[in-house]
Short mmCIF file of N, CA and C in Angstrom, two decimals:
data_model
loop_
_atom_site.label_atom_id
_atom_site.label_comp_id
_atom_site.label_asym_id
_atom_site.label_seq_id
_atom_site.Cartn_x
_atom_site.Cartn_y
_atom_site.Cartn_z
N UNK E 1 287.12 192.65 209.49
CA UNK E 1 286.45 193.60 210.12
C UNK E 1 287.58 192.00 211.06
N UNK E 2 288.45 192.86 212.05
CA UNK E 2 289.37 192.71 213.27
C UNK E 2 288.48 192.24 214.07
N UNK E 3 289.18 190.73 215.01
CA UNK E 3 288.65 190.19 216.33
C UNK E 3 287.92 190.53 217.54
N UNK E 4 287.42 190.56 217.33
CA UNK E 4 286.02 191.70 218.14
C UNK E 4 285.37 191.44 219.05
N UNK E 5 285.59 191.31 220.57
CA UNK E 5 285.32 190.61 222.07
C UNK E 5 283.34 191.21 221.60
N UNK E 6 282.81 190.20 222.17
CA UNK E 6 281.55 190.77 222.38
C UNK E 6 280.70 191.60 222.78
N UNK E 7 282.27 191.69 223.68
CA UNK E 7 281.68 193.07 224.78
C UNK E 7 282.20 194.44 224.28
N UNK E 8 282.87 194.43 222.82
CA UNK E 8 283.29 195.37 221.43
C UNK E 8 282.13 195.86 221.56
N UNK E 9 281.29 195.79 220.86
CA UNK E 9 280.34 195.01 220.24
C UNK E 9 279.74 196.25 220.56
N UNK E 10 278.36 196.96 219.24
CA UNK E 10 277.64 198.07 220.55
C UNK E 10 276.51 197.53 220.57
N UNK E 11 275.97 197.95 221.90
CA UNK E 11 274.98 197.40 222.61
C UNK E 11 273.26 198.28 222.28
N UNK E 12 273.64 199.19 221.00
CA UNK E 12 272.16 200.08 221.69
C UNK E 12 271.85 200.30 219.98
N UNK E 13 270.82 199.33 219.90
CA UNK E 13 269.64 199.13 219.05
C UNK E 13 269.53 199.90 218.54
N UNK E 14 269.85 200.56 216.65
CA UNK E 14 269.50 201.45 215.96
C UNK E 14 268.60 201.31 215.19
N UNK E 15 267.46 202.56 214.95
CA UNK E 15 266.43 202.67 214.67
C UNK E 15 266.36 201.20 212.72
N UNK E 16 267.20 201.95 212.58
CA UNK E 16 267.42 201.50 210.76
C UNK E 16 267.49 199.34 211.08
N UNK E 17 267.77 199.07 212.18
CA UNK E 17 267.53 197.15 212.64
C UNK E 17 266.39 197.25 212.61
N UNK E 18 265.17 198.27 213.29
CA UNK E 18 264.18 197.38 214.18
C UNK E 18 263.45 198.47 212.18
N UNK E 19 264.00 198.82 211.97
CA UNK E 19 262.92 198.64 210.11
C UNK E 19 263.69 197.89 209.37
N UNK E 20 264.22 197.49 209.50
CA UNK E 20 264.96 196.43 208.60
C UNK E 20 264.06 194.50 209.44
N UNK E 21 264.54 195.30 210.33
CA UNK E 21 263.53 193.70 210.77
C UNK E 21 262.27 193.76 210.87
N UNK E 22 261.94 194.58 211.18
CA UNK E 22 260.21 194.50 210.92
C UNK E 22 260.36 194.29 209.12
N UNK E 23 260.53 194.99 208.34
CA UNK E 23 259.88 195.23 206.70
C UNK E 23 260.22 193.53 206.60
N UNK E 24 261.42 192.92 207.34
CA UNK E 24 261.55 191.49 206.18
C UNK E 24 260.33 190.99 207.00
N UNK E 25 259.98 190.94 208.51
CA UNK E 25 259.05 190.37 209.09
C UNK E 25 257.92 190.21 208.22
N UNK E 26 257.14 191.23 208.04
CA UNK E 26 256.47 191.61 207.75
C UNK E 26 256.08 190.73 206.11
N UNK E 27 257.43 190.95 205.23
CA UNK E 27 257.52 189.58 204.27
C UNK E 27 257.60 188.52 204.48
N UNK E 28 257.84 188.36 205.56
CA UNK E 28 257.44 186.73 206.07
C UNK E 28 255.99 186.15 206.25
N UNK E 29 256.04 187.12 207.06
CA UNK E 29 253.94 186.91 207.08
C UNK E 29 253.33 186.88 206.38
N UNK E 30 253.76 187.66 204.85
CA UNK E 30 253.49 187.51 204.10
C UNK E 30 254.10 186.50 203.54
N UNK E 31 254.57 186.39 203.17
CA UNK E 31 254.76 184.04 202.73
C UNK E 31 253.90 183.49 203.66
N UNK E 32 253.49 183.47 204.24
CA UNK E 32 253.15 182.71 206.07
C UNK E 32 251.52 182.45 205.00
N UNK E 33 251.04 184.14 204.39
CA UNK E 33 249.70 183.99 204.39
C UNK E 33 249.45 183.09 202.76
N UNK E 34 250.35 183.02 201.34
CA UNK E 34 250.67 183.26 200.61
C UNK E 34 250.84 181.57 201.08
N UNK E 35 251.62 181.05 201.43
CA UNK E 35 251.17 179.76 202.12
C UNK E 35 249.87 178.94 201.86
N UNK E 36 249.32 179.71 203.16
CA UNK E 36 248.44 179.13 204.22
C UNK E 36 246.83 179.45 202.91
N UNK E 37 248.05 180.40 201.89
CA UNK E 37 246.16 180.41 200.46
C UNK E 37 246.98 179.46 199.57
N UNK E 38 247.72 178.86 199.37
CA UNK E 38 248.17 177.65 198.88
C UNK E 38 247.20 176.25 199.12
N UNK E 39 247.89 176.69 200.73
CA UNK E 39 247.63 175.06 200.92
C UNK E 39 245.22 174.82 200.29
N UNK E 40 244.49 176.43 200.74
CA UNK E 40 243.96 175.84 200.73
C UNK E 40 243.71 175.83 199.50
N UNK E 41 244.54 176.98 199.00
CA UNK E 41 243.98 176.93 196.70
C UNK E 41 244.31 175.19 196.66
N UNK E 42 244.91 174.69 197.23
CA UNK E 42 245.08 172.99 196.58
C UNK E 42 243.91 172.48 196.85
N UNK E 43 243.74 172.25 198.39
CA UNK E 43 243.15 171.79 198.73
C UNK E 43 241.00 172.24 198.21
N UNK E 44 241.32 173.17 197.65
CA UNK E 44 240.02 173.87 197.33
C UNK E 44 239.87 173.65 195.36
N UNK E 45 240.10 172.96 194.68
CA UNK E 45 240.13 173.82 193.57
C UNK E 45 240.76 171.99 193.43
N UNK E 46 240.56 172.38 191.54
CA UNK E 46 240.76 170.84 190.45
C UNK E 46 242.84 171.35 190.70
N UNK E 47 243.48 170.94 191.27
CA UNK E 47 244.82 170.16 190.58
C UNK E 47 245.43 170.03 189.25
N UNK E 48 246.09 170.42 188.69
CA UNK E 48 246.70 170.52 187.08
C UNK E 48 248.14 169.53 187.71
N UNK E 49 248.69 169.47 189.09
CA UNK E 49 249.70 169.20 188.88
C UNK E 49 249.50 168.78 190.15
N UNK E 50 249.80 168.00 190.85
CA UNK E 50 249.76 167.30 192.83
C UNK E 50 251.20 167.72 193.41
N UNK E 51 251.73 167.12 192.23
CA UNK E 51 253.20 167.32 192.46
C UNK E 51 253.60 168.68 192.69
N UNK E 52 252.98 169.71 192.03
CA UNK E 52 254.10 171.41 191.45
C UNK E 52 253.28 171.83 192.57
N UNK E 53 251.77 172.14 193.04
CA UNK E 53 250.81 172.58 194.40
C UNK E 53 251.48 172.20 195.42
N UNK E 54 252.37 170.74 195.69
CA UNK E 54 252.87 170.33 196.53
C UNK E 54 254.56 171.42 196.82
N UNK E 55 255.02 170.71 195.39
CA UNK E 55 255.84 171.96 195.58
C UNK E 55 255.72 173.51 195.88
N UNK E 56 255.18 174.05 195.02
CA UNK E 56 255.09 175.42 195.63
C UNK E 56 254.61 175.86 196.93
N UNK E 57 253.31 174.65 198.14
CA UNK E 57 252.80 175.38 199.31
C UNK E 57 254.84 174.49 200.51
N UNK E 58 255.23 173.69 199.66
CA UNK E 58 256.52 173.50 200.27
C UNK E 58 257.29 174.25 200.74
N UNK E 59 257.60 175.15 198.93
CA UNK E 59 259.21 176.00 199.07
C UNK E 59 258.43 177.69 199.33
N UNK E 60 257.04 177.51 199.55
CA UNK E 60 256.33 179.07 200.58
C UNK E 60 256.52 178.80 201.68
N UNK E 61 256.55 177.70 202.60
CA UNK E 61 256.77 177.79 203.98
C UNK E 61 258.18 177.77 203.74
N UNK E 62 259.06 177.39 203.21
CA UNK E 62 260.59 177.28 203.24
C UNK E 62 260.69 178.71 203.60
N UNK E 63 260.64 179.28 202.16
CA UNK E 63 261.28 180.93 202.21
C UNK E 63 260.54 181.96 203.87
N UNK E 64 259.10 181.34 204.06
CA UNK E 64 258.95 181.54 205.02
C UNK E 64 259.53 181.45 205.99
N UNK E 65 260.05 180.01 206.93
CA UNK E 65 260.46 180.39 208.01
C UNK E 65 261.88 180.65 208.00
N UNK E 66 262.61 181.03 206.53
CA UNK E 66 263.98 181.40 206.99
C UNK E 66 263.92 183.57 206.63
N UNK E 67 262.84 183.78 205.84
CA UNK E 67 262.85 185.23 206.44
C UNK E 67 262.26 185.32 207.39
N UNK E 68 261.36 184.66 208.38
CA UNK E 68 261.65 184.58 209.87
C UNK E 68 262.59 184.67 210.76
N UNK E 69 263.64 183.81 209.94
CA UNK E 69 264.62 183.81 210.91
C UNK E 69 265.97 184.68 210.79
N UNK E 70 265.53 185.48 209.17
CA UNK E 70 266.41 186.61 209.08
C UNK E 70 266.02 187.20 209.70
N UNK E 71 264.88 187.67 210.52
CA UNK E 71 264.29 188.90 211.28
C UNK E 71 264.74 189.04 212.46
N UNK E 72 264.68 187.86 212.74
CA UNK E 72 264.48 187.34 214.58
C UNK E 72 266.36 188.11 214.65
N UNK E 73 266.96 186.98 213.36
CA UNK E 73 268.80 187.28 213.56
C UNK E 73 269.10 188.97 213.65
N UNK E 74 268.81 189.53 212.34
CA UNK E 74 268.84 190.56 212.55
C UNK E 74 268.42 191.76 213.57
N UNK E 75 267.65 191.05 213.91
CA UNK E 75 267.45 192.12 215.96
C UNK E 75 267.81 191.97 216.49
N UNK E 76 268.86 189.85 216.29
CA UNK E 76 269.93 190.10 217.32
C UNK E 76 271.29 190.95 217.72
N UNK E 77 271.49 191.30 215.58
CA UNK E 77 272.72 191.95 215.59
C UNK E 77 273.30 190.82 214.53
N UNK E 78 273.14 189.65 213.89
CA UNK E 78 273.93 188.37 213.97
C UNK E 78 274.76 188.85 212.07
N UNK E 79 275.45 188.76 211.84
CA UNK E 79 276.56 189.47 210.60
C UNK E 79 276.16 188.87 209.63
N UNK E 80 274.97 187.69 209.43
CA UNK E 80 275.29 186.87 208.48
C UNK E 80 273.33 187.89 207.94
N UNK E 81 272.62 188.00 208.35
CA UNK E 81 271.27 188.21 208.15
C UNK E 81 271.24 189.46 207.13
N UNK E 82 273.01 190.46 207.11
CA UNK E 82 272.79 191.65 206.22
C UNK E 82 272.94 190.98 204.52
N UNK E 83 273.35 190.10 203.72
CA UNK E 83 273.42 189.74 202.39
C UNK E 83 271.92 188.97 202.84
N UNK E 84 271.91 188.06 203.35
CA UNK E 84 270.10 187.51 202.65
C UNK E 84 269.69 188.10 203.06
N UNK E 85 269.24 189.33 203.66
CA UNK E 85 267.94 190.18 204.12
C UNK E 85 268.59 191.62 202.68
N UNK E 86 269.58 191.44 202.16
CA UNK E 86 269.49 192.00 201.04
C UNK E 86 269.39 191.28 199.41
N UNK E 87 269.12 190.52 199.57
CA UNK E 87 269.64 189.63 198.64
C UNK E 87 267.55 189.41 198.32
N UNK E 88 266.75 189.14 199.47
CA UNK E 88 265.43 188.93 199.11
C UNK E 88 265.03 190.47 199.13
N UNK E 89 265.67 191.94 199.22
CA UNK E 89 265.41 193.20 199.09
C UNK E 89 265.49 193.49 197.69
N UNK E 90 266.64 192.57 197.09
CA UNK E 90 266.60 193.13 195.69
C UNK E 90 265.43 192.15 194.20
N UNK E 91 265.47 191.16 195.19
CA UNK E 91 264.18 190.45 194.51
C UNK E 91 262.61 191.48 195.11
N UNK E 92 262.40 191.85 195.51
CA UNK E 92 261.59 192.41 195.78
C UNK E 92 261.59 193.72 195.40
N UNK E 93 262.05 194.22 194.95
CA UNK E 93 262.81 195.33 193.78
C UNK E 93 262.21 194.81 192.29
N UNK E 94 262.86 193.96 192.19
CA UNK E 94 262.56 193.05 190.39
C UNK E 94 261.16 192.30 190.19
N UNK E 95 260.09 192.47 191.72
CA UNK E 95 259.23 191.92 191.25
C UNK E 95 257.73 193.22 191.80
N UNK E 96 258.80 194.58 191.84
CA UNK E 96 257.77 195.83 191.70
C UNK E 96 257.53 196.08 190.77
N UNK E 97 259.01 196.58 190.08
CA UNK E 97 259.32 197.54 188.75
C UNK E 97 258.45 196.70 188.45
N UNK E 98 258.01 195.47 187.24
CA UNK E 98 257.52 195.50 186.39
C UNK E 98 255.39 195.69 187.13
N UNK E 99 255.65 195.07 188.12
CA UNK E 99 253.51 195.37 188.72
C UNK E 99 254.13 197.46 188.22
N UNK E 100 254.79 197.87 188.79
CA UNK E 100 254.61 199.10 188.65
C UNK E 100 254.21 200.37 187.14
N UNK E 101 255.21 199.15 185.80
CA UNK E 101 254.63 199.06 184.87
C UNK E 101 253.42 198.89 183.85
N UNK E 102 253.07 197.77 184.76
CA UNK E 102 251.95 197.57 184.43
C UNK E 102 251.27 197.88 184.88
N UNK E 103 251.20 198.97 185.51
CA UNK E 103 249.81 200.11 186.24
C UNK E 103 249.18 198.98 187.43
N UNK E 104 249.54 198.44 187.81
CA UNK E 104 249.41 197.85 190.03
C UNK E 104 250.46 198.68 190.69
N UNK E 105 250.16 200.47 190.61
CA UNK E 105 250.47 200.93 191.05
C UNK E 105 250.38 200.78 193.01
N UNK E 106 250.31 199.98 192.93
CA UNK E 106 249.36 199.98 195.03
C UNK E 106 250.34 199.26 194.96
N UNK E 107 249.73 198.00 193.95
CA UNK E 107 251.15 196.34 194.35
C UNK E 107 252.90 196.51 194.70
N UNK E 108 252.99 197.51 193.12
CA UNK E 108 253.85 197.80 192.95
C UNK E 108 255.04 198.74 194.68
N UNK E 109 253.95 199.96 195.05
CA UNK E 109 254.37 200.49 196.38
C UNK E 109 254.57 199.58 197.17
N UNK E 110 253.86 198.67 197.19
CA UNK E 110 253.81 198.53 198.14
C UNK E 110 254.96 197.67 198.85
N UNK E 111 255.21 196.74 197.45
CA UNK E 111 256.53 195.68 197.15
C UNK E 111 257.50 196.78 197.49
N UNK E 112 257.17 198.30 196.76
CA UNK E 112 258.97 198.51 195.99
C UNK E 112 259.07 199.44 197.81
N UNK E 113 258.19 200.69 197.97
CA UNK E 113 258.97 200.91 199.11
C UNK E 113 259.78 200.42 200.51
N UNK E 114 259.10 199.40 201.27
CA UNK E 114 260.09 198.08 201.82
C UNK E 114 260.49 198.00 202.08
N UNK E 115 261.18 197.54 200.35
CA UNK E 115 262.50 196.99 200.11
C UNK E 115 263.26 197.99 199.84
N UNK E 116 263.06 199.33 199.55
CA UNK E 116 264.18 200.24 199.46
C UNK E 116 264.45 200.66 200.67
N UNK E 117 263.50 200.21 201.89
CA UNK E 117 263.83 201.15 202.57
C UNK E 117 264.50 200.47 203.03
N UNK E 118 264.46 199.23 203.71
CA UNK E 118 265.11 198.18 204.21
C UNK E 118 266.71 197.97 203.20
N UNK E 119 266.91 197.70 202.06
CA UNK E 119 268.15 197.87 201.60
C UNK E 119 268.71 199.44 202.34
N UNK E 120 268.29 200.31 201.67
CA UNK E 120 268.97 201.33 202.62
C UNK E 120 269.42 201.18 203.82
N UNK E 121 268.42 200.83 205.18
CA UNK E 121 269.96 200.92 206.43
C UNK E 121 270.44 199.90 205.80
N UNK E 122 270.00 198.55 205.44
CA UNK E 122 271.60 197.76 205.69
C UNK E 122 273.00 198.11 205.91
N UNK E 123 273.10 199.75 204.24
CA UNK E 123 274.13 199.32 204.33
C UNK E 123 274.81 201.00 205.19
N UNK E 124 273.50 201.72 206.24
CA UNK E 124 273.80 202.79 206.83
C UNK E 124 274.69 202.85 208.08
N UNK E 125 276.19 202.66 208.46
CA UNK E 125 277.19 202.51 209.23
C UNK E 125 276.73 202.12 210.93
N UNK E 126 275.74 202.16 211.27
CA UNK E 126 274.84 202.22 212.76
C UNK E 126 274.64 201.04 212.41
N UNK E 127 273.84 200.84 211.51
CA UNK E 127 273.66 199.37 210.88
C UNK E 127 274.37 198.17 211.23
N UNK E 128 275.44 198.55 209.90
CA UNK E 128 276.39 198.02 209.70
C UNK E 128 277.40 197.49 210.72
N UNK E 129 277.59 198.18 212.09
CA UNK E 129 278.24 197.71 212.79
C UNK E 129 277.60 197.65 214.44
N UNK E 130 276.28 197.72 214.88
CA UNK E 130 275.64 196.58 214.96
C UNK E 130 274.93 195.43 214.61
N UNK E 131 275.40 194.76 213.32
CA UNK E 131 275.18 193.64 212.74
C UNK E 131 277.31 193.05 212.86
N UNK E 132 277.58 193.38 213.98
CA UNK E 132 279.23 192.61 213.59
C UNK E 132 279.16 191.22 214.48
N UNK E 133 277.67 190.58 214.72
CA UNK E 133 278.24 189.53 215.93
C UNK E 133 277.58 188.18 214.99
N UNK E 134 278.62 187.51 215.30
CA UNK E 134 278.84 185.88 214.92
C UNK E 134 278.63 184.91 215.97
N UNK E 135 278.10 182.99 215.39
CA UNK E 135 277.48 182.73 215.88
C UNK E 135 278.16 182.84 217.26
N UNK E 136 279.23 183.12 217.34
CA UNK E 136 280.53 183.02 218.61
C UNK E 136 279.34 183.93 219.71
N UNK E 137 279.61 184.35 219.57
CA UNK E 137 278.74 185.92 219.94
C UNK E 137 277.44 185.97 220.11
N UNK E 138 276.37 184.48 219.49
CA UNK E 138 275.18 184.72 220.27
C UNK E 138 275.15 184.27 221.54
N UNK E 139 276.38 183.91 222.79
CA UNK E 139 275.81 184.12 224.25
C UNK E 139 274.79 184.41 224.60
N UNK E 140 274.56 185.73 224.09
CA UNK E 140 273.85 186.90 224.87
C UNK E 140 274.51 187.87 225.63
N UNK E 141 275.88 187.80 225.20
CA UNK E 141 276.10 189.51 225.54
C UNK E 141 276.12 190.14 224.47
N UNK E 142 275.96 191.55 225.09
CA UNK E 142 275.73 192.33 224.76
C UNK E 142 274.01 192.07 223.54
N UNK E 143 273.60 190.80 223.52
CA UNK E 143 272.40 191.33 222.61
C UNK E 143 271.18 191.31 223.23
N UNK E 144 270.48 191.59 223.64
CA UNK E 144 268.72 192.00 223.59
C UNK E 144 268.35 190.20 223.76
N UNK E 145 267.58 189.48 224.47
CA UNK E 145 266.97 188.30 224.66
C UNK E 145 265.43 188.63 223.90
N UNK E 146 265.01 188.45 222.89
CA UNK E 146 263.44 188.64 223.11
C UNK E 146 262.78 187.84 223.60
#
């Protein structure tokens, strides 16, 4: 992409941005819930390995924080969020397909359908055009403040 100023970037937020940000935010909430569940589980049951339990809690919390950052910044139109969101959606598809094949239809569809919708919208021309902001553009010019 050629050098663009913040004023030349689209200011209208397309529907796809709302879909992607919403899906990623819901996935971040699911990761946060898994973090809480892991903490409760670690405190209420006997641990075979305390170190692995702590690692799982830290990993889930870091992933929840990272996906929250992606959700907020895709809503703002930051360029870097498309790759992070897409990789996460690929992971969701990779987890959903075995769940579907094993007969867990509800769980598989809950993971698969939002991931496919988000991945689709990530590559629509309006979302790609909107998500061209860089850190230099993040001073608020042309972006909505949350």
